[in-house]
Structure formats: C-alpha cells, structure tokens
Coordinates of C-alpha atoms and ligand atoms in Angstrom, one line a residue:
M1 CA 7.1 -7.4 -55.1
N2 CA 7.8 -7.2 -51.4
R3 CA 4.7 -7.7 -49.4
T4 CA 3.3 -9.6 -46.4
M5 CA 1.9 -12.9 -47.6
T6 CA -1.6 -13.9 -46.8
D7 CA -2.3 -16.9 -44.5
A8 CA -3.4 -18.9 -47.5
E9 CA -0.1 -18.1 -49.4
L10 CA 1.9 -19.0 -46.4
I11 CA 0.2 -22.3 -45.9
Q12 CA 0.4 -23.1 -49.6
K13 CA 4.1 -22.2 -49.9
F14 CA 5.2 -23.7 -46.6
D15 CA 6.5 -27.1 -47.7
E16 CA 8.5 -25.7 -50.5
A17 CA 9.9 -23.0 -48.3
I18 CA 11.2 -25.7 -45.9
E19 CA 12.6 -27.8 -48.7
K20 CA 14.4 -24.9 -50.4
D21 CA 15.6 -23.3 -47.2
Q22 CA 13.6 -20.2 -47.8
I23 CA 12.9 -20.7 -44.2
Y24 CA 16.3 -20.5 -42.5
V25 CA 18.0 -19.1 -39.5
N26 CA 19.5 -15.8 -38.3
Y27 CA 21.7 -15.6 -35.2
Q28 CA 21.9 -12.9 -32.6
A29 CA 24.6 -12.8 -30.0
Q30 CA 24.2 -12.6 -26.3
I31 CA 26.9 -10.5 -24.7
N32 CA 28.2 -9.7 -21.2
H33 CA 28.0 -5.9 -21.2
T34 CA 30.8 -5.7 -18.5
T35 CA 33.4 -7.8 -20.2
G36 CA 32.2 -7.5 -23.8
R37 CA 32.4 -11.2 -24.2
M38 CA 29.9 -13.5 -25.9
L39 CA 27.9 -16.0 -23.9
G40 CA 25.9 -17.6 -26.7
A41 CA 23.4 -16.8 -29.4
E42 CA 19.7 -17.2 -30.2
A43 CA 18.5 -18.8 -33.4
L44 CA 15.7 -16.8 -35.0
M45 CA 13.5 -18.2 -37.8
R46 CA 13.5 -16.3 -41.1
W47 CA 11.4 -16.7 -44.2
K48 CA 12.4 -15.1 -47.4
D49 CA 10.1 -15.8 -50.2
P50 CA 11.5 -15.5 -53.8
E51 CA 8.4 -13.7 -54.9
F52 CA 7.2 -11.7 -51.9
G53 CA 10.5 -11.1 -50.1
S54 CA 11.2 -11.2 -46.3
Q55 CA 8.3 -12.0 -44.0
S56 CA 8.2 -11.0 -40.5
P57 CA 8.1 -13.7 -37.8
A58 CA 5.5 -11.8 -36.0
D59 CA 3.3 -12.3 -39.0
F60 CA 4.1 -15.9 -40.2
I61 CA 4.8 -17.7 -36.9
P62 CA 1.2 -17.3 -35.6
V63 CA -0.1 -18.6 -38.9
L64 CA 2.2 -21.6 -38.7
E65 CA 1.1 -22.2 -35.1
K66 CA -2.6 -22.0 -36.0
N67 CA -2.2 -24.4 -38.8
G68 CA -0.2 -27.1 -37.2
L69 CA 2.9 -26.3 -39.2
I70 CA 5.1 -24.8 -36.4
Y71 CA 6.4 -28.2 -35.3
K72 CA 7.9 -28.9 -38.7
A73 CA 9.3 -25.4 -38.9
D74 CA 10.9 -25.6 -35.4
L75 CA 12.6 -28.9 -36.2
H76 CA 13.8 -27.3 -39.4
V77 CA 15.4 -24.5 -37.4
F78 CA 16.8 -27.0 -34.9
E79 CA 18.4 -28.9 -37.7
H80 CA 19.9 -25.7 -39.2
V81 CA 21.4 -24.9 -35.8
C82 CA 22.9 -28.4 -35.6
K83 CA 24.4 -28.0 -39.0
F84 CA 25.8 -24.6 -38.0
Q85 CA 27.4 -26.1 -34.9
K86 CA 28.8 -29.0 -37.0
R87 CA 30.3 -26.4 -39.4
C88 CA 32.0 -24.6 -36.4
M89 CA 33.4 -27.9 -35.2
D90 CA 34.6 -28.8 -38.7
E91 CA 36.2 -25.3 -39.2
G92 CA 37.8 -25.3 -35.8
I93 CA 35.7 -22.4 -34.5
S94 CA 35.1 -22.6 -30.8
L95 CA 31.5 -23.5 -30.2
M96 CA 28.9 -21.3 -28.5
P97 CA 25.6 -22.5 -27.0
V98 CA 22.8 -21.6 -29.3
S99 CA 19.2 -21.2 -28.1
V100 CA 16.4 -22.5 -30.1
N101 CA 12.8 -21.4 -29.7
M102 CA 10.2 -24.0 -28.8
S103 CA 6.7 -23.0 -29.7
R104 CA 4.1 -23.5 -27.0
F105 CA 2.4 -25.8 -29.5
D106 CA 5.4 -28.1 -29.5
I107 CA 4.7 -28.7 -25.8
Y108 CA 1.7 -30.7 -26.8
N109 CA 3.6 -32.7 -29.4
T110 CA 5.0 -35.7 -27.5
N111 CA 7.5 -36.3 -30.4
Y112 CA 9.2 -33.0 -30.1
I113 CA 11.9 -34.0 -27.7
D114 CA 12.6 -37.3 -29.4
S115 CA 12.9 -35.6 -32.7
I116 CA 15.4 -32.9 -31.6
E117 CA 17.4 -35.6 -29.8
N118 CA 17.6 -37.6 -33.1
I119 CA 18.7 -34.6 -35.0
R120 CA 21.3 -33.6 -32.4
K121 CA 22.8 -37.1 -32.4
Q122 CA 22.8 -37.3 -36.1
Y123 CA 25.1 -34.3 -36.2
G124 CA 27.0 -35.3 -33.1
I125 CA 26.5 -32.0 -31.3
P126 CA 27.2 -32.1 -27.5
V127 CA 24.0 -31.1 -25.7
K128 CA 25.6 -28.2 -23.9
Y129 CA 25.7 -26.3 -27.1
L130 CA 22.0 -26.3 -27.6
R131 CA 19.5 -24.6 -25.4
I132 CA 15.7 -24.5 -25.5
E133 CA 13.7 -21.3 -25.1
V134 CA 10.2 -21.7 -23.8
T135 CA 7.7 -18.9 -23.0
E136 CA 5.4 -18.5 -20.1
S137 CA 2.4 -19.0 -22.4
S138 CA 3.6 -22.6 -22.8
A139 CA 2.3 -23.2 -19.4
I140 CA -1.2 -22.3 -20.5
G141 CA -1.7 -26.0 -21.4
G142 CA -1.0 -26.8 -17.8
M143 CA 1.9 -26.4 -15.4
E144 CA 2.2 -30.2 -15.1
L145 CA 2.6 -30.8 -18.8
M146 CA 5.2 -28.0 -19.0
S147 CA 7.0 -29.3 -15.9
S148 CA 7.3 -32.8 -17.4
V149 CA 8.6 -31.4 -20.6
L150 CA 11.2 -29.3 -18.8
S151 CA 12.3 -32.2 -16.6
R152 CA 12.7 -34.4 -19.6
L153 CA 14.8 -31.8 -21.4
H154 CA 16.9 -31.4 -18.2
S155 CA 17.4 -35.1 -17.9
L156 CA 18.8 -35.1 -21.4
G157 CA 21.1 -32.3 -20.4
Y158 CA 19.4 -29.3 -22.1
L159 CA 19.4 -25.9 -20.4
V160 CA 16.1 -24.2 -20.6
E161 CA 15.5 -20.5 -21.0
M162 CA 12.3 -18.7 -20.0
D163 CA 11.7 -16.3 -22.8
D164 CA 9.7 -13.0 -22.5
F165 CA 9.7 -13.3 -18.7
G166 CA 7.7 -10.5 -17.2
S167 CA 5.2 -10.3 -20.0
G168 CA 2.7 -12.7 -18.5
Y169 CA 0.4 -12.0 -15.6
S170 CA 1.5 -14.8 -13.4
S171 CA 5.2 -14.7 -14.1
L172 CA 6.4 -15.1 -10.5
N173 CA 4.1 -18.0 -10.0
I174 CA 5.4 -19.7 -13.0
L175 CA 9.0 -19.1 -12.1
K176 CA 8.5 -20.7 -8.8
G177 CA 6.8 -23.7 -10.2
L178 CA 9.2 -24.3 -13.1
M179 CA 12.8 -25.1 -12.9
V180 CA 14.2 -22.9 -15.7
D181 CA 17.9 -22.3 -16.0
I182 CA 18.0 -18.9 -17.5
I183 CA 15.5 -16.0 -17.5
K184 CA 15.1 -13.7 -20.5
L185 CA 13.6 -10.4 -19.9
D186 CA 12.2 -8.6 -22.8
M187 CA 12.8 -4.8 -22.6
I188 CA 9.7 -4.2 -24.8
F189 CA 7.6 -4.7 -21.7
I190 CA 9.6 -2.1 -19.7
R191 CA 10.6 0.3 -22.5
G192 CA 10.5 4.0 -21.7
D193 CA 9.7 3.5 -18.1
I194 CA 13.0 2.8 -16.5
G195 CA 12.6 5.5 -13.9
G196 CA 9.2 4.4 -12.9
R197 CA 7.3 1.3 -12.2
G198 CA 9.0 -0.5 -15.0
G199 CA 12.4 0.0 -13.4
T200 CA 11.1 -1.2 -10.0
I201 CA 9.7 -4.3 -11.6
L202 CA 12.9 -4.9 -13.5
S203 CA 15.2 -4.6 -10.5
S204 CA 12.8 -6.8 -8.5
I205 CA 13.0 -9.5 -11.1
V206 CA 16.7 -9.3 -11.3
Q207 CA 17.0 -9.4 -7.6
M208 CA 14.6 -12.3 -7.4
A209 CA 16.6 -14.2 -10.1
K210 CA 19.7 -13.7 -8.0
W211 CA 18.1 -15.4 -5.1
L212 CA 17.1 -18.3 -7.4
D213 CA 20.7 -18.3 -8.6
T214 CA 19.4 -18.0 -12.2
P215 CA 21.2 -15.9 -14.8
V216 CA 19.2 -13.2 -16.5
I217 CA 19.5 -12.1 -20.1
A218 CA 18.0 -8.8 -21.0
E219 CA 16.6 -8.9 -24.6
G220 CA 15.9 -6.0 -26.9
V221 CA 18.6 -3.7 -25.5
E222 CA 19.3 -1.0 -28.1
T223 CA 21.0 1.8 -26.1
V224 CA 24.1 2.0 -23.9
E225 CA 22.0 3.9 -21.3
L226 CA 19.7 0.9 -20.9
A227 CA 22.6 -1.5 -20.8
D228 CA 24.3 0.6 -18.2
Y229 CA 21.1 0.8 -16.2
L230 CA 20.7 -3.0 -16.4
K231 CA 24.3 -3.4 -15.2
S232 CA 23.6 -1.1 -12.3
I233 CA 20.8 -3.4 -11.1
G234 CA 23.0 -6.5 -11.5
C235 CA 22.0 -7.7 -15.0
N236 CA 25.1 -7.8 -17.2
Y237 CA 23.8 -10.1 -19.9
I238 CA 22.4 -8.5 -23.0
Q239 CA 20.9 -9.5 -26.3
G240 CA 20.0 -6.7 -28.5
F241 CA 20.7 -4.4 -31.4
L242 CA 23.2 -2.5 -29.2
Y243 CA 25.7 -5.4 -29.8
S244 CA 24.4 -7.3 -32.7
V245 CA 21.5 -7.5 -35.0
P246 CA 20.3 -11.0 -36.0
S247 CA 22.5 -12.0 -39.0
D248 CA 22.8 -14.9 -41.4
E249 CA 25.1 -17.8 -40.7
D250 CA 28.1 -16.6 -42.7
T251 CA 28.1 -13.2 -41.2
F252 CA 27.6 -14.6 -37.8
I253 CA 30.5 -17.0 -38.1
E254 CA 32.8 -14.1 -39.0
Y255 CA 31.5 -12.2 -36.0
I256 CA 32.1 -15.0 -33.5
K257 CA 35.7 -15.4 -34.7
T258 CA 36.3 -11.8 -33.5
V259 CA 34.8 -11.9 -30.0
K260 CA 36.0 -13.6 -26.9
H261 CA 33.7 -16.1 -25.2
E262 CA 32.8 -16.7 -21.6
P263 CA 30.3 -19.0 -20.0
L264 CA 27.0 -17.8 -18.5
T265 CA 26.8 -17.7 -14.8
A266 CA 24.3 -16.5 -12.3
S267 CA 24.8 -12.8 -11.5
L268 CA 25.3 -13.5 -7.8
S269 CA 25.2 -16.6 -5.9
L270 CA 23.3 -15.9 -2.8
V271 CA 20.3 -18.0 -1.9
N272 CA 20.1 -21.5 -3.3
A273 CA 17.3 -22.8 -1.3
L274 CA 14.3 -20.7 -0.7
D275 CA 12.2 -23.1 1.2
S276 CA 9.7 -20.8 2.8
G277 CA 6.4 -21.5 1.0
R278 CA 5.0 -18.3 2.4
F279 CA 7.6 -16.3 0.6
W280 CA 6.8 -17.9 -2.7
N281 CA 3.1 -17.9 -2.3
P282 CA 2.0 -15.9 -5.3
E283 CA -0.1 -13.6 -3.3
S284 CA 2.5 -12.6 -0.8
M285 CA 5.2 -12.7 -3.4
E286 CA 3.5 -10.4 -5.9
T287 CA 2.7 -7.9 -3.1
L288 CA 6.1 -8.3 -1.7
I289 CA 8.0 -7.7 -4.9
F290 CA 5.7 -5.0 -6.3
N291 CA 5.7 -2.9 -3.2
N292 CA 2.1 -3.4 -2.1
F293 CA 3.0 -5.2 1.0
S294 CA 0.5 -4.7 3.7
G295 CA 2.9 -3.1 6.2
P296 CA 6.3 -1.4 6.2
A297 CA 9.0 -4.0 5.5
S298 CA 12.6 -4.4 4.4
M299 CA 14.6 -7.3 3.1
F300 CA 18.2 -7.6 4.0
V301 CA 21.2 -9.9 4.0
Y302 CA 23.0 -10.8 7.2
D303 CA 26.4 -12.3 6.8
T304 CA 27.6 -14.4 9.7
S305 CA 31.2 -14.3 8.6
D306 CA 31.7 -10.5 9.0
R307 CA 28.4 -9.8 10.8
S308 CA 27.4 -7.2 8.2
I309 CA 24.0 -6.2 7.1
E310 CA 23.1 -5.2 3.6
I311 CA 19.6 -3.8 2.9
L312 CA 18.3 -5.2 -0.4
R313 CA 14.8 -3.8 -0.6
V314 CA 12.5 -1.5 1.3
N315 CA 8.9 -0.8 0.4
K316 CA 7.3 2.7 0.2
K317 CA 5.6 2.1 3.5
Y318 CA 8.9 1.4 5.1
I319 CA 10.2 4.8 4.0
A320 CA 7.1 6.5 5.3
E321 CA 7.3 4.7 8.6
V322 CA 10.9 4.8 9.6
G323 CA 12.6 6.8 6.9
C324 CA 12.8 10.0 8.9
G325 CA 13.4 12.0 5.7
R326 CA 15.9 9.6 4.2
T327 CA 15.6 8.7 0.6
E328 CA 15.6 5.1 -0.6
K329 CA 19.1 5.7 -1.9
Q330 CA 20.3 7.0 1.4
I331 CA 18.8 4.0 3.2
F332 CA 20.7 1.6 0.8
E333 CA 24.0 3.6 1.0
T334 CA 24.3 3.8 4.8
N335 CA 25.5 0.9 6.9
P336 CA 22.5 -0.1 9.0
W337 CA 24.7 -0.7 12.0
D338 CA 25.6 3.0 12.0
Y339 CA 22.1 3.9 13.3
L340 CA 22.4 1.7 16.4
D341 CA 24.5 2.2 19.5
E342 CA 26.3 -0.8 21.0
E343 CA 23.4 -1.8 23.2
N344 CA 20.8 -1.6 20.5
R345 CA 23.0 -3.3 18.0
K346 CA 23.3 -6.3 20.3
I347 CA 19.6 -6.5 20.8
Y348 CA 19.0 -6.4 17.0
E349 CA 21.8 -8.9 16.2
D350 CA 20.6 -11.3 18.9
T351 CA 17.1 -11.1 17.3
I352 CA 18.5 -11.9 13.9
L353 CA 20.4 -14.9 15.3
D354 CA 17.3 -16.0 17.1
A355 CA 15.3 -15.8 13.9
I356 CA 17.9 -17.8 12.1
E357 CA 17.9 -20.5 14.7
S358 CA 14.2 -20.7 15.3
A359 CA 13.2 -20.3 11.6
D360 CA 10.3 -18.4 13.1
E361 CA 9.4 -14.7 13.5
E362 CA 11.4 -12.9 16.3
T363 CA 10.6 -9.5 17.5
C364 CA 12.7 -6.7 19.1
E365 CA 12.5 -3.0 19.9
T366 CA 15.5 -0.9 19.2
W367 CA 16.3 2.8 19.2
M368 CA 17.8 4.2 16.1
K369 CA 19.6 7.5 15.7
I370 CA 19.0 8.9 12.3
C371 CA 20.7 12.0 10.9
T372 CA 19.6 13.7 7.7
D373 CA 20.0 17.1 6.2
I374 CA 16.3 17.7 6.3
C375 CA 15.4 16.5 9.8
G376 CA 18.7 16.8 11.6
E377 CA 19.2 14.2 14.2
E378 CA 16.2 12.1 15.3
K379 CA 15.9 9.2 17.7
I380 CA 13.2 6.7 16.8
C381 CA 12.2 3.5 18.4
V382 CA 11.5 0.7 15.9
R383 CA 9.8 -2.6 16.6
S384 CA 11.1 -5.2 14.1
S385 CA 9.6 -8.6 13.5
I386 CA 12.3 -10.6 11.7
R387 CA 12.0 -13.8 9.7
I388 CA 14.5 -15.7 7.7
I389 CA 13.4 -16.3 4.1
G390 CA 16.5 -18.0 2.6
H391 CA 20.1 -18.7 3.0
G392 CA 23.2 -19.6 1.1
G393 CA 26.7 -20.1 2.7
D394 CA 27.3 -17.5 5.4
K395 CA 24.6 -15.2 4.0
Y396 CA 21.0 -15.2 5.4
L397 CA 18.2 -13.4 3.6
L398 CA 15.9 -11.9 6.2
Y399 CA 12.6 -10.1 6.0
A400 CA 11.7 -7.5 8.6
M401 CA 8.3 -6.0 9.2
V402 CA 8.8 -2.7 11.1
R403 CA 6.8 -0.3 13.1
N404 CA 7.7 3.1 14.4
I405 CA 6.8 2.9 18.1
T406 CA 8.6 6.1 19.2
K407 CA 5.4 7.8 20.4
E408 CA 4.2 4.8 22.3
Q409 CA 7.6 4.5 23.9
Q410 CA 7.6 8.1 24.9
I411 CA 4.2 7.9 26.5
L412 CA 5.2 4.7 28.2
N413 CA 8.3 6.3 29.6
Q414 CA 6.3 9.3 30.8
Y415 CA 3.8 7.0 32.4
E416 CA 6.5 5.1 34.1
E417 CA 8.0 8.3 35.4
N418 CA 4.6 9.5 36.7
E419 CA 4.1 6.1 38.3
R420 CA 7.4 6.4 40.1
R421 CA 6.7 9.8 41.4
F422 CA 3.3 8.9 42.7
K423 CA 4.6 5.9 44.3
N424 CA 7.1 8.0 46.3
A425 CA 4.6 10.6 47.1
F426 CA 2.0 8.2 48.4
E427 CA 4.5 6.3 50.4
Q428 CA 5.4 9.5 52.2
A429 CA 1.9 10.8 52.6
N430 CA 0.5 7.6 53.9
V431 CA -2.4 7.8 51.5
Y432 CA -4.1 5.3 49.2
A433 CA -5.2 6.6 45.8
W434 CA -7.1 5.3 42.8
E435 CA -9.1 6.4 39.9
V436 CA -12.3 5.2 38.4
D437 CA -13.3 5.7 34.8
V438 CA -17.0 6.6 34.9
A439 CA -17.8 5.2 31.5
T440 CA -16.1 1.9 31.7
K441 CA -16.3 1.3 35.5
E442 CA -12.6 0.5 35.4
M443 CA -10.6 1.3 38.6
R444 CA -6.9 1.7 38.6
P445 CA -5.4 1.5 42.1
C446 CA -2.1 3.0 43.3
Y447 CA 0.8 0.8 44.1
R448 CA 0.0 0.8 47.8
C449 CA -3.6 -0.3 47.2
M450 CA -2.3 -3.1 45.2
R451 CA 0.1 -4.1 47.8
D452 CA -2.1 -3.7 51.0
L453 CA -5.5 -4.6 49.5
N454 CA -4.1 -7.2 47.2
L455 CA -5.7 -5.6 44.1
P456 CA -4.8 -6.1 40.5
P457 CA -3.6 -3.1 38.4
L458 CA -6.9 -2.9 36.8
V459 CA -10.2 -3.6 38.6
V460 CA -13.2 -4.0 36.3
D461 CA -16.8 -3.4 37.2
Y462 CA -15.9 -1.2 40.1
P463 CA -17.2 -1.1 42.9
E464 CA -19.0 -4.4 42.6
T465 CA -15.9 -6.5 42.2
A466 CA -14.3 -4.8 45.2
I467 CA -17.4 -5.3 47.3
K468 CA -17.5 -9.0 46.3
A469 CA -13.8 -9.3 47.2
G470 CA -14.7 -8.1 50.7
I471 CA -12.7 -4.9 50.7
F472 CA -15.7 -3.1 52.2
P473 CA -17.7 -4.7 55.1
P474 CA -21.1 -5.8 53.8
E475 CA -22.9 -3.2 55.9
V476 CA -21.2 -0.3 54.1
A477 CA -21.6 -1.7 50.7
D478 CA -24.9 0.1 50.0
K479 CA -23.6 3.3 51.4
Y480 CA -20.6 3.0 49.1
R481 CA -22.7 2.2 46.1
D482 CA -24.8 5.3 46.8
M483 CA -21.6 7.4 47.0
M484 CA -20.6 6.2 43.6
K485 CA -24.0 6.9 42.2
Q486 CA -23.9 10.5 43.3
L487 CA -20.5 11.0 41.8
E488 CA -21.7 9.5 38.5
E489 CA -24.6 11.9 38.5
G490 CA -22.3 14.8 38.8
V491 CA -21.4 15.6 42.4
G492 CA -18.0 17.2 42.4
T493 CA -16.6 16.0 45.7
I494 CA -17.7 13.6 48.4
E495 CA -16.2 12.3 51.6
D496 CA -17.0 9.8 54.2
I497 CA -15.5 7.5 56.8
I498 CA -15.4 3.9 55.7
P499 CA -13.8 1.0 57.4
L500 CA -11.3 -0.6 55.0
T501 CA -8.6 -3.3 54.7
V502 CA -8.6 -6.6 56.3
G503 CA -8.5 -5.1 59.8
R504 CA -11.6 -2.9 59.0
V505 CA -9.7 0.2 60.1
P506 CA -11.6 3.4 59.6
F507 CA -10.4 5.5 56.6
H508 CA -11.2 8.9 55.4
V509 CA -12.4 8.3 51.9
R510 CA -12.5 11.3 49.5
Y511 CA -13.6 11.6 45.9
T512 CA -13.0 14.4 43.4
T513 CA -14.6 14.3 40.0
E514 CA -13.1 15.3 36.7
F515 CA -15.7 16.6 34.1
D516 CA -15.5 16.9 30.4
E517 CA -16.3 20.1 28.5
T518 CA -20.0 19.4 28.6
G519 CA -20.0 18.9 32.3
K520 CA -20.3 15.1 32.2
P521 CA -18.2 13.3 34.8
L522 CA -15.2 11.5 33.3
K523 CA -13.1 10.3 36.1
L524 CA -13.4 9.9 39.8
Y525 CA -10.2 10.4 41.8
G526 CA -10.4 8.5 45.1
S527 CA -8.1 8.7 48.1
A528 CA -8.1 7.2 51.6
T529 CA -6.2 8.3 54.6
L530 CA -6.1 6.7 58.0
V531 CA -8.5 8.3 60.5
V532 CA -6.3 9.4 63.3
E533 CA -8.2 9.6 66.6
Ligands
C2E601 P1 11.7 -13.7 -29.4 O1 12.0 -15.2 -29.1 O2 11.5 -12.9 -28.2 O3 13.0 -13.2 -30.2 C1 13.5 -11.9 -30.0 C2 13.0 -10.9 -30.9 O4 13.5 -9.7 -30.6 C3 13.5 -11.2 -32.3 O5 12.5 -10.8 -33.2 C4 14.7 -10.2 -32.4 O6 15.0 -9.9 -33.7 C5 14.2 -9.1 -31.7 N1 15.2 -8.2 -31.1 C6 16.4 -8.6 -30.7 N2 17.1 -7.5 -30.2 C7 16.3 -6.4 -30.4 C8 16.5 -5.0 -30.2 O7 17.5 -4.5 -29.6 N3 15.4 -4.2 -30.5 C9 14.3 -4.7 -31.1 N4 13.3 -3.9 -31.4 N5 14.1 -6.0 -31.3 C10 15.1 -6.9 -31.0 P2 12.1 -11.7 -34.4 O8 13.3 -12.3 -35.0 O9 11.2 -10.8 -35.3 O10 11.2 -12.8 -33.8 C11 10.0 -12.5 -33.2 C12 9.5 -13.7 -32.5 O11 9.2 -14.8 -33.3 C13 10.5 -14.3 -31.5 O12 10.5 -13.5 -30.4 C14 9.9 -15.7 -31.3 O13 8.8 -15.7 -30.4 C15 9.4 -16.0 -32.6 N6 10.4 -16.9 -33.3 C16 11.5 -16.6 -33.9 N7 12.2 -17.7 -34.3 C17 11.4 -18.7 -34.0 C18 11.5 -20.2 -34.1 O14 12.5 -20.7 -34.7 N8 10.5 -20.9 -33.6 C19 9.5 -20.4 -33.0 N9 8.5 -21.2 -32.5 N10 9.3 -19.1 -32.8 C20 10.3 -18.2 -33.3
CA602 CA1 13.2 -16.4 -28.0
CA603 CA1 12.0 -12.8 -26.1

C-alpha cells in the first residue's frame, strides 16, 4: 500500500530505515547549459518504506527536523555520498563535487562539522568533492552562529552553497553578511513570471552575484525556454528536470560516465571588492535592486583600458527622466558615448575619473543628443552625480543619479541672453534700472547699479537696506519710503528727482507698476537718469 506515513509511523520506523538503507540518496546533476558539461551534483535524501512505498522529502524532512532526527539522517546521507565518491575512485570514474544538504537544525549541533569530517576522512575523500548546502532560514538562529559555522567549513576547505536564495525576505542582507561560495536560485519562486517582476528580480540577483564573483546555479529548470532565458541574463548553470531528474546511485554513475565535466566558475569576474557600506546597506540595496530607488539612477561599468562605458541597470525613473522615448533595451544597446559630442564626452569622462579618484560623489552637467523613432532628435541637458561603488581590474562600477535639467538650462540661457541685451541697452542709454518685487521686497538691480552703487545682485528688504547703506541722503529717505508706499497701494507710475550715488547727483527716478489679473501690484520697475540742467 503506497501512502504517506504519519508522523508517528515515521518516528517509529526511522532507526530501522537508517539501518536498512531505506533512507538513501538520489543524485541530480548540475549542468552548464552553454557547454552541456556537468559541474557537480546534489545529493537528495529519499525514503522508501517496504510497506508504504516512497515518501516525499517535503513530508518526512520536517517531521525529522521537529523530532530531532534530522542530524542522524543528514550524517547518513553524508556517509552515503562519501561511499559513492569512494566507489567512483575505486572504479576509476572521474570525481564530481557532490553537494549535501545541511538542515538548519544541524547549525545548532556543535558536533555536525566534526562528524562529517570524521566520515570524510574515514573514506579518504578530498574535501573539494564535497559541498555543503545551507538555506537562508539557517540564519534564523542568528547570523553570528551561521557565520561561525560557515567560516569553520571554509577553514576545512568546504565550499558552501546558499540554497533557495531569493525565497527569504532578507536575502540580500544575508548574502552580504555571509561568505557563501555558490548561490542557488530556486525557480519555484520565480516560476511563470519571467517577463514581469520575477524576471527583474532574477536578473538583478544574477547581476549582483556577478559583482560578488559568486557562481549562480538555477534550480528547478524544466524547460529550454527558461534555460535560454537564464543564459541570456548571464546564468548558465542549471539543475533541473530539463537535464536530469534525481536518480539512484547506479543510474547516476552510468550517467556521469557519458557527460563531460567542467569546474564551476563565477559567471563574470568583475567586482571583487565592494567596499561601499552604503551600497550594501539593506535599505538602499533592496531599493536599488528592486527599482524603487528614490530618484532616477543608472549603474554602469567604466573600463579604463579602452575607456568604454557599459550600462548595466537603469531604473524606471531613469527611463522617465532621461529616456526621451527610448526603451530599456535601446538604452542598453546603444553605446552611451554616442549621445555625447566631444566636448560633453570630455566633461563626463573627467567626472568619472574624478569620482574614481576621490571615491566621493562628483557632479557634472552634459548635453546629450538622443535620436529615437518616436521623438526624433532631441537635445537634453542631464545633471549626473556619479559615485564609484566597486572595482575589479580595469573595470569600475559606477552609480549615477541623474536629473533632466533641460528646462532650467533653457531658462537660464534665456535669462543670460536678456541680461546681456539689457546691459548693452542701459550702457548706451545712460540709465540705471531695477525691479522690486512687491510681495517679497526684493530688489534686483541692473548691472550698472551694481557697479556704480556697489549693490549686490539681490537686495533684500528694499528700500530699507538701501537707505541704511546710504544710497539716498537721509533727508530724502522718508520721501522715498512714501513713494514706495504709494506704489504698493496701486499707483501706476510715479516720478521724482532724487539725489543719488556717492556724489549726491540729482537723478530723475521713475517707477512703473506691473499688476496681476486682480489689479494687485506685483512688480515695480524703477529707472534713474541723470538730470541734465
Ligand atoms: P532542495 O534542497 O531545494 O532540493 C531541490 C528539490 O528540487 C528536490 O526536491 C529536487 O528533486 C527538486 N527539483 C530539482 N529539479 C527540479 C525541477 O526541474 N522541477 C521540479 N519541480 N523540482 C525539481 P526533493 O528531492 O523533493 O527535496 C525537497 C527538499 O528536501 C530539498 O529541497 C531539501 O530542502 C530537502 N532535502 C532533500 N535531501 C535532504 C537531505 O539530505 N538533508 C536535508 N536536511 N534536507 C534534504
Ligand atoms: Ca538543496
Ligand atoms: Ca533548492
């Protein structure tokens, strides 16, 4: 009768099952999808009861964990794997690393590592052929405990795999805190959502793993489409039904005889040392990776050897801010230098070099020329604040926060142009001009006022500041205040003769008021011309 055993039955039959090898091991290959070669295998615990048939690990493992039996079961599996490796050695079959699952409950058992070491030595298996898989949930007992277990395993020469990465809430945090050698991504957590959020998360994790120089194995891959997609985002290593279902020892030995082997390496060696704490801060990290960054931003690699730039990531806000109708794909596919003319390229590149040198944020403003089918040609001015977040060899990983400041720049240009014209006009007409904002009492003098009366570009609390500064003789101060009062109350024009400048030369002072739609005075335009006798 095939059926799922009850907890009581499992507990009761456990010892016998271990003794009689009713608890045994299946092996599943890990394959490089690009080369078709094998990288290693995972050992999976199986329980076949003579009476009730095969039991699912999803059912019996939690029961073993709850009842303190998992430790014994895991050592049993470990011993099976060592026997398997010994058999390969004896039969002259080239050895492959086999990963063994370590339950999170084994973390608490201080004997675990000593025990596996004893077994390993007993069978004489080189440590490089055994790997340990841990899960994020193992860190529940505390990161420190987990860290010490990992460093002990490392010191003995074991490589450690982080299983089911991406399933937990604080994955990124854990990854930063723990030195794992290999990341395993379970497709179950992504399944069916490759085009959407799942795909974004997936490619972000793969990207991040590249920076950490950590190989990634995708687990649970059943289709060529998924394998191809994974390959397209830089993850070649696959464990799943697509290549091999878990099989018993004999079947698996026949299988490994037929496939070529290759060692596991990191997908791309880019950034070895990410030292910026800010970058790995879980808050900024999570936001960064999952596209919720507070402002428009991109991440790119600058290569000092060929001075190239490769954009790695842009967030949605980046596309909205400076995309100009480009899709994410178009942004990635175009060489970023193509948008900049020689002058702007130099500005941008100098800023990158400054950022690399200073290890601080450096800002520049550059004009980009962007051509798209939708918008045609468009010139935009972008302010970029660039910061280095990592580096490896000639490659620097940089982070740029961007803002589209085209409008501001255009207004500024216009303003400068006006300024220039006024300056010329006033110079010729021998007239001083200024404007006063009624609401704020701010006065903006023309360039000649600034020069001859020694005024700043913005005078606050006008006219009191000017009176205090002695621009008007004290005896006309009240008269001037009165003039201003009338204007504020809505008089359209006023003029008078007032002695001005250091020499108290009489000037013809005129004011014209600008009103808003409701008739309230907004601005007072003042001018002064020399009184010619
Ligand atoms: P796991 O460590 O994540 O193991 C991978 C699981 O995914 C295995 O399930 C495997 O058969 C399954 N799998 C692999 N490729 C595919 C695929 O393409 N599609 C689908 N749908 N599934 C795939 P399994 O063998 O049922 O094991 C379940 C879990 O039980 C394991 O998940 C692991 O957490 C635990 N386990 C297995 N063996 C051991 C062991 O020796 N010790 C401990 N402590 N836990 C173990
Ligand atoms: Ca596993
Ligand atoms: Ca897994």
